[in-house]
Amino acid sequence: MPAWQGKSKGKPLGYKIFVSVLKIGGVRPAYFLLRFVTLYYLLFSFKSTKVIFNYFHKRHNYGAIKAVYKTYQNYNLLGQSLIDKVVIMSGIPNKFTFDLDGIENLHQIASLQKGGLLLTAHIGNWEIATHLLNDIDARINIVIFDGEDQDIKEYIESVTGKKPTNFIVIKNDMSHIFKINEALSNNELVCMPADRFMEGNKTVTIKILGAEAKFPLGPFALASRFKVPVSFVFGMKESTFHYHFFASEIKEYSDLERDDLSQQIMTDFVDSVEIKVKKYPEQWYNYYSFWQ
Amino acid sequence: MENAEIIEKINTFLAEEFEIDADKMLPDANLKETLDLDSLDYIDLVVVIESNFPFKVKPEDFVGIETFQDFYNYVISNSKVKELA
């Protein structure tokens, strides 16, 4: 069954080199260096290149040459999103601008004082937005899988400083479920990606981009069981130094039974993801066989 | 509420929620294995505890809960703390 294996790419030395370039020269030299790294991944990271090539070729119906070019662009944009994250989180001078579309919806969720679930996907760069939402009257927690190399994590944290956002790490002992519950009970917002699952997780099959794919049931079950308001949130890069963040209107399904509720939220979420991916196809960052 | 009443209430909602026979819920039986709990079931467990008892489940509470008896003790002690408060 296609499932994420729980490990991201990259080595600590690579991150150190990029951070040094950022500190000395700024974003543009880092982006220039990135082009060579991108080419390396395109040529030598066969498994992920094949997956992303097929994503462009089969899901977006691009010809082979266009699909190869788009694969290069995809790797490059992923690298840029990682660089951008470090720049913004560590306060390195930059020219980034942002549109916060639907910010009023997040204010509204916070004002309801019931907690809130912000569902996102591995497209674009939502995490940056959480560092910009300082005037939202609720703490934002981000649910992550702790698959990152510990050395990379520690190095990035040493560069960016103490993270203002609270992270809830998914663990085998299920402690993350209780932490999510506690956060929601404290009227906090919990942001979590709802497009990846590990082997053994319960999933539901839904069509996206014309073919069936499995989505984890967990995030949607959280929303329906804990009866919290939900918004779908995405952060998409629209040009070299401009991000556009989207927060949907609050989803409410008070007239649905529990299991129907999970299914409906999932359907609406997948529709939202599909709309974004059709508009920003290069910013799909699931490097495994996502479709059946 | 007396301890026996609390245990009976727990067994009732566990049997209902996880569709399990009462005779499988033995005090020294492993909670996770007997109920075949996965991550989604823990969500249901939290919701059911908080719906039936007057306390909030904290993340650190489930560390060390292995058997049904551990679970009974946990709910009983938290319920009584709330009653005394």
JSON list of C-alpha atoms in Angstrom, two decimals, chain A residues 12-226:
[
{"chain": "A", "resi": 12, "resn": "PRO", "atom": "CA", "xyz": [23.04, 18.39, 8.01]},
{"chain": "A", "resi": 13, "resn": "LEU", "atom": "CA", "xyz": [26.07, 19.57, 6.00]},
{"chain": "A", "resi": 14, "resn": "GLY", "atom": "CA", "xyz": [23.81, 20.64, 3.16]},
{"chain": "A", "resi": 15, "resn": "TYR", "atom": "CA", "xyz": [21.71, 22.71, 5.51]},
{"chain": "A", "resi": 16, "resn": "LYS", "atom": "CA", "xyz": [24.82, 24.29, 7.04]},
{"chain": "A", "resi": 17, "resn": "ILE", "atom": "CA", "xyz": [26.14, 25.30, 3.64]},
{"chain": "A", "resi": 18, "resn": "PHE", "atom": "CA", "xyz": [22.86, 26.92, 2.70]},
{"chain": "A", "resi": 19, "resn": "VAL", "atom": "CA", "xyz": [22.56, 28.78, 5.98]},
{"chain": "A", "resi": 20, "resn": "SER", "atom": "CA", "xyz": [26.10, 30.11, 5.57]},
{"chain": "A", "resi": 21, "resn": "VAL", "atom": "CA", "xyz": [25.28, 31.34, 2.08]},
{"chain": "A", "resi": 22, "resn": "LEU", "atom": "CA", "xyz": [22.10, 32.94, 3.40]},
{"chain": "A", "resi": 23, "resn": "LYS", "atom": "CA", "xyz": [23.92, 34.76, 6.16]},
{"chain": "A", "resi": 24, "resn": "ILE", "atom": "CA", "xyz": [26.70, 36.00, 3.90]},
{"chain": "A", "resi": 25, "resn": "GLY", "atom": "CA", "xyz": [24.85, 36.75, 0.69]},
{"chain": "A", "resi": 26, "resn": "GLY", "atom": "CA", "xyz": [21.14, 36.54, 1.32]},
{"chain": "A", "resi": 27, "resn": "VAL", "atom": "CA", "xyz": [18.37, 34.69, -0.48]},
{"chain": "A", "resi": 28, "resn": "ARG", "atom": "CA", "xyz": [19.36, 35.09, -4.13]},
{"chain": "A", "resi": 29, "resn": "PRO", "atom": "CA", "xyz": [22.80, 33.44, -3.81]},
{"chain": "A", "resi": 30, "resn": "ALA", "atom": "CA", "xyz": [21.15, 30.61, -1.88]},
{"chain": "A", "resi": 31, "resn": "TYR", "atom": "CA", "xyz": [18.61, 30.18, -4.66]},
{"chain": "A", "resi": 32, "resn": "PHE", "atom": "CA", "xyz": [21.46, 30.13, -7.19]},
{"chain": "A", "resi": 33, "resn": "LEU", "atom": "CA", "xyz": [23.27, 27.40, -5.29]},
{"chain": "A", "resi": 34, "resn": "LEU", "atom": "CA", "xyz": [20.00, 25.53, -5.01]},
{"chain": "A", "resi": 35, "resn": "ARG", "atom": "CA", "xyz": [19.83, 25.10, -8.79]},
{"chain": "A", "resi": 36, "resn": "PHE", "atom": "CA", "xyz": [22.79, 22.72, -8.68]},
{"chain": "A", "resi": 37, "resn": "VAL", "atom": "CA", "xyz": [21.31, 20.78, -5.79]},
{"chain": "A", "resi": 38, "resn": "THR", "atom": "CA", "xyz": [18.06, 20.57, -7.71]},
{"chain": "A", "resi": 39, "resn": "LEU", "atom": "CA", "xyz": [19.85, 19.16, -10.73]},
{"chain": "A", "resi": 40, "resn": "TYR", "atom": "CA", "xyz": [21.58, 16.60, -8.53]},
{"chain": "A", "resi": 41, "resn": "TYR", "atom": "CA", "xyz": [18.26, 15.40, -7.12]},
{"chain": "A", "resi": 42, "resn": "LEU", "atom": "CA", "xyz": [16.67, 15.33, -10.56]},
{"chain": "A", "resi": 43, "resn": "LEU", "atom": "CA", "xyz": [19.42, 13.10, -11.91]},
{"chain": "A", "resi": 44, "resn": "PHE", "atom": "CA", "xyz": [20.28, 10.91, -8.94]},
{"chain": "A", "resi": 45, "resn": "SER", "atom": "CA", "xyz": [17.21, 10.71, -6.75]},
{"chain": "A", "resi": 46, "resn": "PHE", "atom": "CA", "xyz": [15.62, 8.17, -9.04]},
{"chain": "A", "resi": 47, "resn": "LYS", "atom": "CA", "xyz": [12.69, 7.03, -6.91]},
{"chain": "A", "resi": 48, "resn": "SER", "atom": "CA", "xyz": [11.33, 10.47, -6.11]},
{"chain": "A", "resi": 49, "resn": "THR", "atom": "CA", "xyz": [12.05, 11.80, -9.60]},
{"chain": "A", "resi": 50, "resn": "LYS", "atom": "CA", "xyz": [10.03, 8.95, -11.08]},
{"chain": "A", "resi": 51, "resn": "VAL", "atom": "CA", "xyz": [7.16, 9.61, -8.69]},
{"chain": "A", "resi": 52, "resn": "ILE", "atom": "CA", "xyz": [7.00, 13.33, -9.43]},
{"chain": "A", "resi": 53, "resn": "PHE", "atom": "CA", "xyz": [7.50, 12.78, -13.16]},
{"chain": "A", "resi": 54, "resn": "ASN", "atom": "CA", "xyz": [4.51, 10.43, -13.15]},
{"chain": "A", "resi": 55, "resn": "TYR", "atom": "CA", "xyz": [2.53, 12.95, -11.11]},
{"chain": "A", "resi": 56, "resn": "PHE", "atom": "CA", "xyz": [3.01, 15.58, -13.85]},
{"chain": "A", "resi": 57, "resn": "HIS", "atom": "CA", "xyz": [2.76, 13.14, -16.76]},
{"chain": "A", "resi": 58, "resn": "LYS", "atom": "CA", "xyz": [-0.27, 11.15, -15.61]},
{"chain": "A", "resi": 59, "resn": "ARG", "atom": "CA", "xyz": [-2.17, 13.41, -13.24]},
{"chain": "A", "resi": 60, "resn": "HIS", "atom": "CA", "xyz": [-1.68, 16.67, -15.14]},
{"chain": "A", "resi": 61, "resn": "ASN", "atom": "CA", "xyz": [-1.28, 15.08, -18.59]},
{"chain": "A", "resi": 62, "resn": "TYR", "atom": "CA", "xyz": [1.95, 16.88, -19.40]},
{"chain": "A", "resi": 63, "resn": "GLY", "atom": "CA", "xyz": [4.12, 15.53, -22.21]},
{"chain": "A", "resi": 64, "resn": "ALA", "atom": "CA", "xyz": [7.35, 13.82, -21.19]},
{"chain": "A", "resi": 65, "resn": "ILE", "atom": "CA", "xyz": [9.66, 16.79, -21.77]},
{"chain": "A", "resi": 66, "resn": "LYS", "atom": "CA", "xyz": [7.36, 19.19, -19.94]},
{"chain": "A", "resi": 67, "resn": "ALA", "atom": "CA", "xyz": [7.03, 16.68, -17.10]},
{"chain": "A", "resi": 68, "resn": "VAL", "atom": "CA", "xyz": [10.82, 16.49, -16.73]},
{"chain": "A", "resi": 69, "resn": "TYR", "atom": "CA", "xyz": [11.08, 20.28, -16.64]},
{"chain": "A", "resi": 70, "resn": "LYS", "atom": "CA", "xyz": [8.26, 20.51, -14.12]},
{"chain": "A", "resi": 71, "resn": "THR", "atom": "CA", "xyz": [9.99, 17.90, -11.98]},
{"chain": "A", "resi": 72, "resn": "TYR", "atom": "CA", "xyz": [13.06, 20.13, -11.89]},
{"chain": "A", "resi": 73, "resn": "GLN", "atom": "CA", "xyz": [10.84, 23.09, -10.97]},
{"chain": "A", "resi": 74, "resn": "ASN", "atom": "CA", "xyz": [9.17, 21.03, -8.25]},
{"chain": "A", "resi": 75, "resn": "TYR", "atom": "CA", "xyz": [12.48, 20.13, -6.60]},
{"chain": "A", "resi": 76, "resn": "ASN", "atom": "CA", "xyz": [13.62, 23.74, -6.91]},
{"chain": "A", "resi": 77, "resn": "LEU", "atom": "CA", "xyz": [10.48, 25.10, -5.31]},
{"chain": "A", "resi": 78, "resn": "LEU", "atom": "CA", "xyz": [10.74, 22.60, -2.47]},
{"chain": "A", "resi": 79, "resn": "GLY", "atom": "CA", "xyz": [14.30, 23.74, -1.86]},
{"chain": "A", "resi": 80, "resn": "GLN", "atom": "CA", "xyz": [13.19, 27.36, -1.97]},
{"chain": "A", "resi": 81, "resn": "SER", "atom": "CA", "xyz": [10.43, 26.68, 0.55]},
{"chain": "A", "resi": 82, "resn": "LEU", "atom": "CA", "xyz": [12.99, 25.21, 2.97]},
{"chain": "A", "resi": 83, "resn": "ILE", "atom": "CA", "xyz": [15.29, 28.22, 2.45]},
{"chain": "A", "resi": 84, "resn": "ASP", "atom": "CA", "xyz": [12.37, 30.62, 2.86]},
{"chain": "A", "resi": 85, "resn": "LYS", "atom": "CA", "xyz": [11.37, 28.94, 6.10]},
{"chain": "A", "resi": 86, "resn": "VAL", "atom": "CA", "xyz": [14.83, 29.41, 7.57]},
{"chain": "A", "resi": 87, "resn": "VAL", "atom": "CA", "xyz": [14.99, 33.03, 6.39]},
{"chain": "A", "resi": 88, "resn": "ILE", "atom": "CA", "xyz": [11.65, 34.05, 7.82]},
{"chain": "A", "resi": 89, "resn": "MET", "atom": "CA", "xyz": [11.92, 32.10, 11.05]},
{"chain": "A", "resi": 90, "resn": "SER", "atom": "CA", "xyz": [15.41, 33.35, 11.83]},
{"chain": "A", "resi": 91, "resn": "GLY", "atom": "CA", "xyz": [14.78, 36.97, 10.86]},
{"chain": "A", "resi": 92, "resn": "ILE", "atom": "CA", "xyz": [17.37, 37.17, 8.09]},
{"chain": "A", "resi": 93, "resn": "PRO", "atom": "CA", "xyz": [16.63, 40.40, 6.13]},
{"chain": "A", "resi": 94, "resn": "ASN", "atom": "CA", "xyz": [14.45, 39.60, 3.15]},
{"chain": "A", "resi": 95, "resn": "LYS", "atom": "CA", "xyz": [11.97, 40.99, 0.62]},
{"chain": "A", "resi": 96, "resn": "PHE", "atom": "CA", "xyz": [9.17, 38.51, 1.14]},
{"chain": "A", "resi": 97, "resn": "THR", "atom": "CA", "xyz": [5.61, 39.78, 0.87]},
{"chain": "A", "resi": 98, "resn": "PHE", "atom": "CA", "xyz": [2.44, 37.98, 1.82]},
{"chain": "A", "resi": 99, "resn": "ASP", "atom": "CA", "xyz": [-1.25, 37.91, 1.07]},
{"chain": "A", "resi": 100, "resn": "LEU", "atom": "CA", "xyz": [-3.24, 36.48, 3.96]},
{"chain": "A", "resi": 101, "resn": "ASP", "atom": "CA", "xyz": [-6.46, 35.43, 2.27]},
{"chain": "A", "resi": 102, "resn": "GLY", "atom": "CA", "xyz": [-9.15, 34.37, 4.73]},
{"chain": "A", "resi": 103, "resn": "ILE", "atom": "CA", "xyz": [-7.31, 35.61, 7.82]},
{"chain": "A", "resi": 104, "resn": "GLU", "atom": "CA", "xyz": [-10.69, 36.74, 9.14]},
{"chain": "A", "resi": 105, "resn": "ASN", "atom": "CA", "xyz": [-11.74, 33.08, 9.20]},
{"chain": "A", "resi": 106, "resn": "LEU", "atom": "CA", "xyz": [-8.89, 32.27, 11.58]},
{"chain": "A", "resi": 107, "resn": "HIS", "atom": "CA", "xyz": [-9.85, 35.22, 13.75]},
{"chain": "A", "resi": 108, "resn": "GLN", "atom": "CA", "xyz": [-13.38, 33.89, 13.76]},
{"chain": "A", "resi": 109, "resn": "ILE", "atom": "CA", "xyz": [-12.31, 30.39, 14.77]},
{"chain": "A", "resi": 110, "resn": "ALA", "atom": "CA", "xyz": [-10.22, 31.85, 17.58]},
{"chain": "A", "resi": 111, "resn": "SER", "atom": "CA", "xyz": [-13.15, 33.99, 18.74]},
{"chain": "A", "resi": 112, "resn": "LEU", "atom": "CA", "xyz": [-15.43, 30.96, 19.04]},
{"chain": "A", "resi": 113, "resn": "GLN", "atom": "CA", "xyz": [-13.29, 29.80, 21.97]},
{"chain": "A", "resi": 114, "resn": "LYS", "atom": "CA", "xyz": [-13.88, 26.14, 21.08]},
{"chain": "A", "resi": 115, "resn": "GLY", "atom": "CA", "xyz": [-10.44, 25.32, 19.70]},
{"chain": "A", "resi": 116, "resn": "GLY", "atom": "CA", "xyz": [-10.04, 24.71, 15.98]},
{"chain": "A", "resi": 117, "resn": "LEU", "atom": "CA", "xyz": [-8.50, 22.32, 13.52]},
{"chain": "A", "resi": 118, "resn": "LEU", "atom": "CA", "xyz": [-6.56, 23.74, 10.59]},
{"chain": "A", "resi": 119, "resn": "LEU", "atom": "CA", "xyz": [-6.11, 21.04, 7.99]},
{"chain": "A", "resi": 120, "resn": "THR", "atom": "CA", "xyz": [-3.41, 21.38, 5.37]},
{"chain": "A", "resi": 121, "resn": "ALA", "atom": "CA", "xyz": [-1.45, 19.21, 2.97]},
{"chain": "A", "resi": 122, "resn": "HIS", "atom": "CA", "xyz": [2.10, 18.79, 1.74]},
{"chain": "A", "resi": 123, "resn": "ILE", "atom": "CA", "xyz": [1.64, 21.39, -0.93]},
{"chain": "A", "resi": 124, "resn": "GLY", "atom": "CA", "xyz": [3.18, 24.83, -0.78]},
{"chain": "A", "resi": 125, "resn": "ASN", "atom": "CA", "xyz": [4.54, 26.10, 2.53]},
{"chain": "A", "resi": 126, "resn": "TRP", "atom": "CA", "xyz": [1.87, 26.57, 5.19]},
{"chain": "A", "resi": 127, "resn": "GLU", "atom": "CA", "xyz": [4.32, 26.45, 8.06]},
{"chain": "A", "resi": 128, "resn": "ILE", "atom": "CA", "xyz": [5.67, 29.91, 7.31]},
{"chain": "A", "resi": 129, "resn": "ALA", "atom": "CA", "xyz": [2.22, 31.40, 7.84]},
{"chain": "A", "resi": 130, "resn": "THR", "atom": "CA", "xyz": [2.11, 30.24, 11.43]},
{"chain": "A", "resi": 131, "resn": "HIS", "atom": "CA", "xyz": [5.04, 32.52, 12.12]},
{"chain": "A", "resi": 132, "resn": "LEU", "atom": "CA", "xyz": [3.14, 35.48, 10.70]},
{"chain": "A", "resi": 133, "resn": "LEU", "atom": "CA", "xyz": [-0.16, 34.98, 12.53]},
{"chain": "A", "resi": 134, "resn": "ASN", "atom": "CA", "xyz": [0.93, 36.85, 15.65]},
{"chain": "A", "resi": 135, "resn": "ASP", "atom": "CA", "xyz": [-2.34, 38.67, 16.08]},
{"chain": "A", "resi": 136, "resn": "ILE", "atom": "CA", "xyz": [-4.55, 35.57, 16.05]},
{"chain": "A", "resi": 137, "resn": "ASP", "atom": "CA", "xyz": [-5.96, 35.36, 19.54]},
{"chain": "A", "resi": 138, "resn": "ALA", "atom": "CA", "xyz": [-5.18, 31.67, 20.00]},
{"chain": "A", "resi": 139, "resn": "ARG", "atom": "CA", "xyz": [-2.05, 29.59, 20.27]},
{"chain": "A", "resi": 140, "resn": "ILE", "atom": "CA", "xyz": [-1.28, 27.60, 17.13]},
{"chain": "A", "resi": 141, "resn": "ASN", "atom": "CA", "xyz": [0.07, 24.06, 17.47]},
{"chain": "A", "resi": 142, "resn": "ILE", "atom": "CA", "xyz": [1.53, 22.20, 14.53]},
{"chain": "A", "resi": 143, "resn": "VAL", "atom": "CA", "xyz": [1.31, 18.42, 14.37]},
{"chain": "A", "resi": 144, "resn": "ILE", "atom": "CA", "xyz": [4.40, 16.86, 12.84]},
{"chain": "A", "resi": 145, "resn": "PHE", "atom": "CA", "xyz": [5.90, 13.44, 12.34]},
{"chain": "A", "resi": 146, "resn": "ASP", "atom": "CA", "xyz": [9.29, 13.23, 13.96]},
{"chain": "A", "resi": 147, "resn": "GLY", "atom": "CA", "xyz": [11.00, 11.72, 10.92]},
{"chain": "A", "resi": 148, "resn": "GLU", "atom": "CA", "xyz": [13.56, 14.44, 10.54]},
{"chain": "A", "resi": 149, "resn": "ASP", "atom": "CA", "xyz": [17.16, 13.64, 11.17]},
{"chain": "A", "resi": 150, "resn": "GLN", "atom": "CA", "xyz": [17.86, 14.78, 14.72]},
{"chain": "A", "resi": 151, "resn": "ASP", "atom": "CA", "xyz": [21.08, 16.55, 13.69]},
{"chain": "A", "resi": 152, "resn": "ILE", "atom": "CA", "xyz": [19.22, 18.54, 11.03]},
{"chain": "A", "resi": 153, "resn": "LYS", "atom": "CA", "xyz": [16.51, 19.48, 13.49]},
{"chain": "A", "resi": 154, "resn": "GLU", "atom": "CA", "xyz": [18.93, 20.64, 16.13]},
{"chain": "A", "resi": 155, "resn": "TYR", "atom": "CA", "xyz": [20.97, 22.62, 13.64]},
{"chain": "A", "resi": 156, "resn": "ILE", "atom": "CA", "xyz": [17.91, 24.38, 12.17]},
{"chain": "A", "resi": 157, "resn": "GLU", "atom": "CA", "xyz": [16.66, 25.21, 15.65]},
{"chain": "A", "resi": 158, "resn": "SER", "atom": "CA", "xyz": [20.06, 26.67, 16.53]},
{"chain": "A", "resi": 159, "resn": "VAL", "atom": "CA", "xyz": [19.81, 28.95, 13.49]},
{"chain": "A", "resi": 160, "resn": "THR", "atom": "CA", "xyz": [16.21, 30.01, 13.76]},
{"chain": "A", "resi": 161, "resn": "GLY", "atom": "CA", "xyz": [16.12, 30.29, 17.53]},
{"chain": "A", "resi": 162, "resn": "LYS", "atom": "CA", "xyz": [13.37, 29.06, 19.81]},
{"chain": "A", "resi": 163, "resn": "LYS", "atom": "CA", "xyz": [10.25, 28.33, 17.83]},
{"chain": "A", "resi": 164, "resn": "PRO", "atom": "CA", "xyz": [7.27, 30.43, 18.86]},
{"chain": "A", "resi": 165, "resn": "THR", "atom": "CA", "xyz": [4.91, 27.75, 17.61]},
{"chain": "A", "resi": 166, "resn": "ASN", "atom": "CA", "xyz": [4.19, 24.66, 19.63]},
{"chain": "A", "resi": 167, "resn": "PHE", "atom": "CA", "xyz": [4.89, 21.37, 17.93]},
{"chain": "A", "resi": 168, "resn": "ILE", "atom": "CA", "xyz": [2.96, 18.19, 18.67]},
{"chain": "A", "resi": 169, "resn": "VAL", "atom": "CA", "xyz": [4.96, 15.18, 17.54]},
{"chain": "A", "resi": 170, "resn": "ILE", "atom": "CA", "xyz": [3.16, 12.07, 16.34]},
{"chain": "A", "resi": 171, "resn": "LYS", "atom": "CA", "xyz": [4.37, 9.11, 18.39]},
{"chain": "A", "resi": 172, "resn": "ASN", "atom": "CA", "xyz": [3.63, 5.41, 18.64]},
{"chain": "A", "resi": 173, "resn": "ASP", "atom": "CA", "xyz": [2.48, 5.79, 22.25]},
{"chain": "A", "resi": 174, "resn": "MET", "atom": "CA", "xyz": [-0.49, 7.90, 21.04]},
{"chain": "A", "resi": 175, "resn": "SER", "atom": "CA", "xyz": [0.49, 10.74, 23.37]},
{"chain": "A", "resi": 176, "resn": "HIS", "atom": "CA", "xyz": [-0.09, 13.13, 20.48]},
{"chain": "A", "resi": 177, "resn": "ILE", "atom": "CA", "xyz": [-3.82, 12.34, 20.58]},
{"chain": "A", "resi": 178, "resn": "PHE", "atom": "CA", "xyz": [-4.02, 13.51, 24.16]},
{"chain": "A", "resi": 179, "resn": "LYS", "atom": "CA", "xyz": [-1.91, 16.58, 23.43]},
{"chain": "A", "resi": 180, "resn": "ILE", "atom": "CA", "xyz": [-4.19, 17.51, 20.57]},
{"chain": "A", "resi": 181, "resn": "ASN", "atom": "CA", "xyz": [-7.19, 17.04, 22.85]},
{"chain": "A", "resi": 182, "resn": "GLU", "atom": "CA", "xyz": [-5.56, 19.20, 25.52]},
{"chain": "A", "resi": 183, "resn": "ALA", "atom": "CA", "xyz": [-4.75, 21.93, 23.00]},
{"chain": "A", "resi": 184, "resn": "LEU", "atom": "CA", "xyz": [-8.30, 21.95, 21.67]},
{"chain": "A", "resi": 185, "resn": "SER", "atom": "CA", "xyz": [-9.70, 21.94, 25.21]},
{"chain": "A", "resi": 186, "resn": "ASN", "atom": "CA", "xyz": [-7.60, 25.03, 25.89]},
{"chain": "A", "resi": 187, "resn": "ASN", "atom": "CA", "xyz": [-9.24, 26.70, 22.87]},
{"chain": "A", "resi": 188, "resn": "GLU", "atom": "CA", "xyz": [-6.03, 26.51, 20.89]},
{"chain": "A", "resi": 189, "resn": "LEU", "atom": "CA", "xyz": [-5.71, 25.89, 17.19]},
{"chain": "A", "resi": 190, "resn": "VAL", "atom": "CA", "xyz": [-4.14, 22.69, 15.90]},
{"chain": "A", "resi": 191, "resn": "CYS", "atom": "CA", "xyz": [-2.68, 22.66, 12.42]},
{"chain": "A", "resi": 192, "resn": "MET", "atom": "CA", "xyz": [-2.04, 19.30, 10.82]},
{"chain": "A", "resi": 193, "resn": "PRO", "atom": "CA", "xyz": [-1.44, 17.89, 7.37]},
{"chain": "A", "resi": 194, "resn": "ALA", "atom": "CA", "xyz": [-4.20, 15.50, 6.35]},
{"chain": "A", "resi": 195, "resn": "ASP", "atom": "CA", "xyz": [-2.72, 13.92, 3.23]},
{"chain": "A", "resi": 196, "resn": "ARG", "atom": "CA", "xyz": [-0.14, 11.44, 4.57]},
{"chain": "A", "resi": 197, "resn": "PHE", "atom": "CA", "xyz": [-0.42, 8.26, 6.55]},
{"chain": "A", "resi": 198, "resn": "MET", "atom": "CA", "xyz": [1.85, 5.55, 7.86]},
{"chain": "A", "resi": 199, "resn": "GLU", "atom": "CA", "xyz": [1.39, 1.81, 7.35]},
{"chain": "A", "resi": 200, "resn": "GLY", "atom": "CA", "xyz": [-1.32, 0.55, 9.65]},
{"chain": "A", "resi": 201, "resn": "ASN", "atom": "CA", "xyz": [-3.27, 3.80, 9.84]},
{"chain": "A", "resi": 202, "resn": "LYS", "atom": "CA", "xyz": [-6.95, 3.68, 8.88]},
{"chain": "A", "resi": 203, "resn": "THR", "atom": "CA", "xyz": [-7.51, 5.28, 5.51]},
{"chain": "A", "resi": 204, "resn": "VAL", "atom": "CA", "xyz": [-10.29, 6.16, 3.10]},
{"chain": "A", "resi": 205, "resn": "THR", "atom": "CA", "xyz": [-9.97, 6.03, -0.68]},
{"chain": "A", "resi": 206, "resn": "ILE", "atom": "CA", "xyz": [-10.99, 9.16, -2.55]},
{"chain": "A", "resi": 207, "resn": "LYS", "atom": "CA", "xyz": [-10.46, 10.37, -6.08]},
{"chain": "A", "resi": 208, "resn": "ILE", "atom": "CA", "xyz": [-8.10, 13.29, -6.59]},
{"chain": "A", "resi": 209, "resn": "LEU", "atom": "CA", "xyz": [-6.77, 14.52, -9.91]},
{"chain": "A", "resi": 210, "resn": "GLY", "atom": "CA", "xyz": [-8.69, 11.77, -11.67]},
{"chain": "A", "resi": 211, "resn": "ALA", "atom": "CA", "xyz": [-7.36, 8.76, -9.80]},
{"chain": "A", "resi": 212, "resn": "GLU", "atom": "CA", "xyz": [-7.95, 7.09, -6.46]},
{"chain": "A", "resi": 213, "resn": "ALA", "atom": "CA", "xyz": [-5.68, 7.77, -3.53]},
{"chain": "A", "resi": 214, "resn": "LYS", "atom": "CA", "xyz": [-5.78, 6.94, 0.17]},
{"chain": "A", "resi": 215, "resn": "PHE", "atom": "CA", "xyz": [-6.14, 9.65, 2.79]},
{"chain": "A", "resi": 216, "resn": "PRO", "atom": "CA", "xyz": [-5.72, 9.11, 6.52]},
{"chain": "A", "resi": 217, "resn": "LEU", "atom": "CA", "xyz": [-8.96, 8.99, 8.47]},
{"chain": "A", "resi": 218, "resn": "GLY", "atom": "CA", "xyz": [-7.34, 10.34, 11.65]},
{"chain": "A", "resi": 219, "resn": "PRO", "atom": "CA", "xyz": [-7.43, 14.12, 11.10]},
{"chain": "A", "resi": 220, "resn": "PHE", "atom": "CA", "xyz": [-11.06, 13.98, 9.99]},
{"chain": "A", "resi": 221, "resn": "ALA", "atom": "CA", "xyz": [-12.00, 11.72, 12.88]},
{"chain": "A", "resi": 222, "resn": "LEU", "atom": "CA", "xyz": [-10.41, 14.28, 15.22]},
{"chain": "A", "resi": 223, "resn": "ALA", "atom": "CA", "xyz": [-12.61, 17.00, 13.79]},
{"chain": "A", "resi": 224, "resn": "SER", "atom": "CA", "xyz": [-15.79, 14.95, 14.03]},
{"chain": "A", "resi": 225, "resn": "ARG", "atom": "CA", "xyz": [-15.13, 13.38, 17.44]},
{"chain": "A", "resi": 226, "resn": "PHE", "atom": "CA", "xyz": [-13.96, 16.56, 19.17]}
]
